[in-house]
Amino acid sequence: SQQGEEDPQALSIQEGENATMNCSYKTSINNLQWYRQNSGRGLVHLILIRSNEREKHSGRLRVTLDTSKKSSSLLITASRAADTASYFCATDARGTSGSRLTFGEGTQLTVNP
Amino acid sequence: NAGVTQTPKFRVLKTGQSMTLLCAQDMNHEYMYWYRQDPGMGLRLIHYSVGEGTTAKGEVPDGYNVSRLKKQNFLLGLESAAPSQTSVYFCASDMDRNTGELFFGEGSRLTVL
């Protein structure tokens, strides 16, 4: 079963616009991470936000976390064509034996030049 | 520094055949994981390892076996391939339980006819 669910499934915007993707999850988490996947490639870690954090920034990325609503959002500002990719949220249900990230189904972002 | 390397990148099997996917990491990471990615399903954890000589089942372990004889290598085996195992397989690793960032390989695309 998937812990995280992204919304929307697909998003198409023009270059320069902002892109917002949302993630909802079901159980308590230690942290939530966002990954990016270019077509035919592996996933690349973007940003991690811990359960006691509400907002985090990294370059053009802004992530928020609302543990009361069990949701997170990823905002990409001033988007570029190179931002075209699939974006996944992953929740960490870490137990006593290593990281056990659970991934959502992803949002396919297309940035049109 | 190669990171996480998966071999082979592509493979076509007939039902009932066996094969092994190799994952190698050069970052001295303790934890290694095998995921499969299917359309509309996100990534699902097959097996993982918290150190040399250890393995554990993930979300979808049936039909797969793994071994971690050396710290840098994590092997995923299919003893009798089935069409349902047609997928893209990703290996990942991480070191620090506190950061939780996964490093992914580029994927191995397997087709079972």
mmCIF file of C-alpha atoms in Angstrom:
data_model
loop_
_atom_site.group_PDB
_atom_site.id
_atom_site.type_symbol
_atom_site.label_atom_id
_atom_site.label_comp_id
_atom_site.label_asym_id
_atom_site.label_seq_id
_atom_site.Cartn_x
_atom_site.Cartn_y
_atom_site.Cartn_z
ATOM 1 C CA SER A 1 0.000 0.000 0.000
ATOM 2 C CA GLN A 2 1.202 3.493 -0.789
ATOM 3 C CA GLN A 3 1.692 5.815 2.150
ATOM 4 C CA GLY A 4 1.939 9.000 0.141
ATOM 5 C CA GLU A 5 -0.421 10.190 -2.531
ATOM 6 C CA GLU A 6 0.550 13.059 -4.790
ATOM 7 C CA ASP A 7 -1.814 15.545 -6.304
ATOM 8 C CA PRO A 8 -2.149 16.368 -9.116
ATOM 9 C CA GLN A 9 -1.046 13.320 -11.100
ATOM 10 C CA ALA A 10 0.038 15.590 -13.939
ATOM 11 C CA LEU A 11 0.747 19.314 -14.167
ATOM 12 C CA SER A 12 1.564 21.375 -17.235
ATOM 13 C CA ILE A 13 2.752 24.983 -16.896
ATOM 14 C CA GLN A 14 4.628 27.636 -18.813
ATOM 15 C CA GLU A 15 8.240 28.496 -18.146
ATOM 16 C CA GLY A 16 8.523 31.127 -15.431
ATOM 17 C CA GLU A 17 5.360 30.059 -13.638
ATOM 18 C CA ASN A 18 5.321 28.426 -10.228
ATOM 19 C CA ALA A 19 4.493 24.745 -9.805
ATOM 20 C CA THR A 20 2.845 23.351 -6.699
ATOM 21 C CA MET A 21 2.546 19.660 -5.936
ATOM 22 C CA ASN A 22 0.837 18.157 -2.918
ATOM 23 C CA CYS A 23 1.369 14.970 -0.964
ATOM 24 C CA SER A 24 -0.923 13.372 1.585
ATOM 25 C CA TYR A 25 -0.030 10.492 3.838
ATOM 26 C CA LYS A 26 -1.797 8.256 6.315
ATOM 27 C CA THR A 27 0.355 7.482 9.335
ATOM 28 C CA SER A 28 2.741 9.353 11.605
ATOM 29 C CA ILE A 29 6.119 10.039 10.097
ATOM 30 C CA ASN A 30 9.631 10.918 11.188
ATOM 31 C CA ASN A 31 10.342 12.873 8.041
ATOM 32 C CA LEU A 32 9.073 13.432 4.530
ATOM 33 C CA GLN A 33 11.280 13.652 1.481
ATOM 34 C CA TRP A 34 10.823 14.809 -2.091
ATOM 35 C CA TYR A 35 12.584 13.180 -5.021
ATOM 36 C CA ARG A 36 12.815 14.018 -8.679
ATOM 37 C CA GLN A 37 13.011 11.535 -11.559
ATOM 38 C CA ASN A 38 13.883 12.520 -15.090
ATOM 39 C CA SER A 39 12.521 10.235 -17.780
ATOM 40 C CA GLY A 40 14.415 6.931 -17.887
ATOM 41 C CA ARG A 41 16.667 7.867 -14.971
ATOM 42 C CA GLY A 42 16.968 7.103 -11.280
ATOM 43 C CA LEU A 43 15.476 9.193 -8.511
ATOM 44 C CA VAL A 44 17.403 12.130 -7.101
ATOM 45 C CA HIS A 45 16.873 13.451 -3.596
ATOM 46 C CA LEU A 46 15.667 17.073 -3.468
ATOM 47 C CA ILE A 47 14.814 17.954 0.092
ATOM 48 C CA LEU A 48 13.940 16.424 3.463
ATOM 49 C CA ILE A 49 11.652 17.973 6.059
ATOM 50 C CA ARG A 50 11.412 16.560 9.563
ATOM 51 C CA SER A 51 8.175 16.097 11.455
ATOM 52 C CA ASN A 52 8.990 18.999 13.786
ATOM 53 C CA GLU A 53 9.599 21.408 10.885
ATOM 54 C CA ARG A 54 6.902 23.337 9.073
ATOM 55 C CA GLU A 55 8.752 24.847 6.136
ATOM 56 C CA LYS A 56 12.065 24.403 4.385
ATOM 57 C CA HIS A 57 13.745 26.094 1.453
ATOM 58 C CA SER A 58 16.413 24.979 -0.978
ATOM 59 C CA GLY A 59 17.123 27.267 -3.919
ATOM 60 C CA ARG A 60 13.890 27.525 -5.920
ATOM 61 C CA LEU A 61 12.251 24.794 -3.862
ATOM 62 C CA ARG A 62 9.962 25.410 -0.916
ATOM 63 C CA VAL A 63 8.493 22.531 1.056
ATOM 64 C CA THR A 64 5.830 22.774 3.723
ATOM 65 C CA LEU A 65 4.635 20.133 6.124
ATOM 66 C CA ASP A 66 1.373 20.077 8.059
ATOM 67 C CA THR A 67 1.421 17.068 10.377
ATOM 68 C CA SER A 68 -2.089 17.800 11.665
ATOM 69 C CA LYS A 69 -3.442 17.397 8.133
ATOM 70 C CA LYS A 70 -0.851 14.766 7.192
ATOM 71 C CA SER A 71 0.090 16.680 4.092
ATOM 72 C CA SER A 72 3.050 18.335 2.419
ATOM 73 C CA SER A 73 3.505 20.583 -0.570
ATOM 74 C CA LEU A 74 6.428 21.197 -2.899
ATOM 75 C CA LEU A 75 6.616 24.572 -4.608
ATOM 76 C CA ILE A 76 9.012 25.157 -7.485
ATOM 77 C CA THR A 77 9.309 28.851 -8.231
ATOM 78 C CA ALA A 78 10.196 30.413 -11.587
ATOM 79 C CA SER A 79 10.049 27.039 -13.325
ATOM 80 C CA ARG A 80 12.323 26.134 -16.209
ATOM 81 C CA ALA A 81 11.970 23.624 -19.025
ATOM 82 C CA ALA A 82 14.702 21.596 -17.294
ATOM 83 C CA ASP A 83 12.361 21.112 -14.316
ATOM 84 C CA THR A 84 10.254 18.777 -16.456
ATOM 85 C CA ALA A 85 10.295 15.490 -14.532
ATOM 86 C CA SER A 86 8.283 13.312 -12.169
ATOM 87 C CA TYR A 87 8.274 14.350 -8.545
ATOM 88 C CA PHE A 88 7.717 11.879 -5.710
ATOM 89 C CA CYS A 89 7.110 12.336 -2.041
ATOM 90 C CA ALA A 90 8.388 9.659 0.307
ATOM 91 C CA THR A 91 7.580 9.168 3.952
ATOM 92 C CA ASP A 92 9.937 7.665 6.457
ATOM 93 C CA ALA A 93 8.346 5.054 8.679
ATOM 94 C CA ARG A 94 11.695 4.325 10.182
ATOM 95 C CA GLY A 95 11.796 1.423 12.542
ATOM 96 C CA THR A 96 14.725 -0.196 14.216
ATOM 97 C CA SER A 97 16.309 -1.502 11.049
ATOM 98 C CA GLY A 98 17.152 1.199 8.564
ATOM 99 C CA SER A 99 15.263 3.538 6.357
ATOM 100 C CA ARG A 100 11.943 2.266 5.095
ATOM 101 C CA LEU A 101 10.818 4.994 2.734
ATOM 102 C CA THR A 102 7.372 4.609 1.201
ATOM 103 C CA PHE A 103 6.862 6.431 -2.082
ATOM 104 C CA GLY A 104 3.774 7.953 -3.608
ATOM 105 C CA GLU A 105 2.802 7.555 -7.244
ATOM 106 C CA GLY A 106 4.314 10.845 -8.321
ATOM 107 C CA THR A 107 3.345 14.027 -10.113
ATOM 108 C CA GLN A 108 4.423 14.394 -13.726
ATOM 109 C CA LEU A 109 5.442 18.026 -14.249
ATOM 110 C CA THR A 110 5.800 19.429 -17.752
ATOM 111 C CA VAL A 111 7.252 22.916 -18.129
ATOM 112 C CA ASN A 112 6.645 24.316 -21.586
ATOM 113 C CA PRO A 113 9.247 26.741 -22.981
ATOM 114 C CA ASN B 1 32.946 8.413 -7.684
ATOM 115 C CA ALA B 2 30.342 6.225 -9.423
ATOM 116 C CA GLY B 3 27.691 6.197 -6.654
ATOM 117 C CA VAL B 4 25.195 3.373 -7.181
ATOM 118 C CA THR B 5 25.684 1.205 -10.258
ATOM 119 C CA GLN B 6 23.192 -1.358 -11.515
ATOM 120 C CA THR B 7 23.827 -4.100 -14.046
ATOM 121 C CA PRO B 8 22.395 -5.022 -16.443
ATOM 122 C CA LYS B 9 20.431 -1.958 -17.582
ATOM 123 C CA PHE B 10 18.109 -3.975 -19.814
ATOM 124 C CA ARG B 11 17.158 -7.643 -19.918
ATOM 125 C CA VAL B 12 14.510 -9.734 -21.629
ATOM 126 C CA LEU B 13 13.633 -13.090 -20.108
ATOM 127 C CA LYS B 14 11.272 -15.886 -20.943
ATOM 128 C CA THR B 15 8.841 -17.103 -18.310
ATOM 129 C CA GLY B 16 10.577 -19.536 -15.983
ATOM 130 C CA GLN B 17 14.096 -18.305 -16.617
ATOM 131 C CA SER B 18 16.283 -17.046 -13.790
ATOM 132 C CA MET B 19 18.528 -14.044 -13.520
ATOM 133 C CA THR B 20 20.384 -11.837 -11.063
ATOM 134 C CA LEU B 21 20.521 -8.066 -10.908
ATOM 135 C CA LEU B 22 23.668 -6.624 -9.392
ATOM 136 C CA CYS B 23 23.854 -3.406 -7.414
ATOM 137 C CA ALA B 24 27.191 -1.935 -6.398
ATOM 138 C CA GLN B 25 27.813 1.199 -4.339
ATOM 139 C CA ASP B 26 31.133 2.864 -3.625
ATOM 140 C CA MET B 27 29.995 5.188 -0.819
ATOM 141 C CA ASN B 28 30.548 2.744 2.054
ATOM 142 C CA HIS B 29 26.816 2.818 2.815
ATOM 143 C CA GLU B 30 25.417 0.402 5.368
ATOM 144 C CA TYR B 31 21.866 0.186 4.042
ATOM 145 C CA MET B 32 20.846 -0.998 0.598
ATOM 146 C CA TYR B 33 17.433 -1.461 -0.977
ATOM 147 C CA TRP B 34 15.747 -2.929 -4.028
ATOM 148 C CA TYR B 35 12.585 -1.238 -5.340
ATOM 149 C CA ARG B 36 10.420 -1.935 -8.331
ATOM 150 C CA GLN B 37 8.618 0.804 -10.240
ATOM 151 C CA ASP B 38 5.459 0.113 -12.189
ATOM 152 C CA PRO B 39 3.200 2.618 -13.982
ATOM 153 C CA GLY B 40 0.688 4.126 -11.589
ATOM 154 C CA MET B 41 2.180 2.285 -8.606
ATOM 155 C CA GLY B 42 5.122 4.438 -7.593
ATOM 156 C CA LEU B 43 8.075 2.604 -6.086
ATOM 157 C CA ARG B 44 7.565 -0.464 -3.939
ATOM 158 C CA LEU B 45 10.214 -1.938 -1.655
ATOM 159 C CA ILE B 46 11.129 -5.551 -2.469
ATOM 160 C CA HIS B 47 13.949 -6.348 -0.040
ATOM 161 C CA TYR B 48 16.481 -4.381 1.903
ATOM 162 C CA SER B 49 19.681 -4.883 3.894
ATOM 163 C CA VAL B 50 20.931 -3.074 6.978
ATOM 164 C CA GLY B 51 24.482 -4.349 6.659
ATOM 165 C CA GLU B 52 26.770 -6.980 5.230
ATOM 166 C CA GLY B 53 25.307 -10.444 5.665
ATOM 167 C CA THR B 54 21.790 -9.217 6.495
ATOM 168 C CA THR B 55 18.620 -9.076 4.418
ATOM 169 C CA ALA B 56 14.970 -8.388 5.170
ATOM 170 C CA LYS B 57 11.656 -8.452 3.318
ATOM 171 C CA GLY B 58 9.975 -5.326 2.111
ATOM 172 C CA GLU B 59 6.486 -4.734 0.813
ATOM 173 C CA VAL B 60 6.556 -7.065 -2.216
ATOM 174 C CA PRO B 61 9.187 -9.788 -1.616
ATOM 175 C CA ASP B 62 7.466 -12.796 -3.211
ATOM 176 C CA GLY B 63 9.319 -14.270 -6.179
ATOM 177 C CA TYR B 64 12.598 -12.548 -5.325
ATOM 178 C CA ASN B 65 15.667 -13.427 -3.293
ATOM 179 C CA VAL B 66 18.564 -11.223 -2.250
ATOM 180 C CA SER B 67 22.060 -11.537 -0.889
ATOM 181 C CA ARG B 68 24.510 -9.094 0.677
ATOM 182 C CA LEU B 69 27.769 -11.024 0.904
ATOM 183 C CA LYS B 70 29.874 -7.886 0.578
ATOM 184 C CA LYS B 71 29.031 -4.472 1.993
ATOM 185 C CA GLN B 72 29.270 -2.788 -1.390
ATOM 186 C CA ASN B 73 27.086 -5.262 -3.298
ATOM 187 C CA PHE B 74 23.400 -6.161 -3.102
ATOM 188 C CA LEU B 75 22.105 -8.833 -5.459
ATOM 189 C CA LEU B 76 18.482 -9.344 -6.473
ATOM 190 C CA GLY B 77 17.589 -12.760 -7.877
ATOM 191 C CA LEU B 78 14.587 -14.031 -9.767
ATOM 192 C CA GLU B 79 14.542 -17.842 -9.610
ATOM 193 C CA SER B 80 11.632 -18.394 -12.001
ATOM 194 C CA ALA B 81 10.623 -15.211 -13.783
ATOM 195 C CA ALA B 82 6.959 -14.427 -14.363
ATOM 196 C CA PRO B 83 5.356 -11.782 -16.623
ATOM 197 C CA SER B 84 4.169 -9.981 -13.466
ATOM 198 C CA GLN B 85 7.824 -9.257 -12.707
ATOM 199 C CA THR B 86 8.145 -7.093 -15.808
ATOM 200 C CA SER B 87 9.165 -3.785 -14.270
ATOM 201 C CA VAL B 88 11.931 -1.278 -13.760
ATOM 202 C CA TYR B 89 14.086 -2.186 -10.783
ATOM 203 C CA PHE B 90 15.950 0.402 -8.756
ATOM 204 C CA CYS B 91 18.669 -0.126 -6.224
ATOM 205 C CA ALA B 92 19.296 2.490 -3.564
ATOM 206 C CA SER B 93 21.582 2.970 -0.600
ATOM 207 C CA ASP B 94 22.008 5.240 2.397
ATOM 208 C CA MET B 95 24.408 5.616 5.286
ATOM 209 C CA ASP B 96 23.044 7.882 7.927
ATOM 210 C CA ARG B 97 19.768 6.968 9.576
ATOM 211 C CA ASN B 98 19.369 10.560 10.650
ATOM 212 C CA THR B 99 19.536 12.078 7.186
ATOM 213 C CA GLY B 100 17.612 9.327 5.438
ATOM 214 C CA GLU B 101 18.573 10.483 1.951
ATOM 215 C CA LEU B 102 18.562 7.621 -0.533
ATOM 216 C CA PHE B 103 20.986 7.443 -3.441
ATOM 217 C CA PHE B 104 19.530 5.624 -6.433
ATOM 218 C CA GLY B 105 20.983 3.746 -9.348
ATOM 219 C CA GLU B 106 19.811 4.417 -12.889
ATOM 220 C CA GLY B 107 17.493 1.406 -12.975
ATOM 221 C CA SER B 108 17.320 -1.987 -14.676
ATOM 222 C CA ARG B 109 14.463 -2.547 -17.108
ATOM 223 C CA LEU B 110 13.322 -6.168 -17.081
ATOM 224 C CA THR B 111 10.806 -7.656 -19.500
ATOM 225 C CA VAL B 112 9.478 -11.165 -18.942
ATOM 226 C CA LEU B 113 7.761 -12.693 -21.968
#
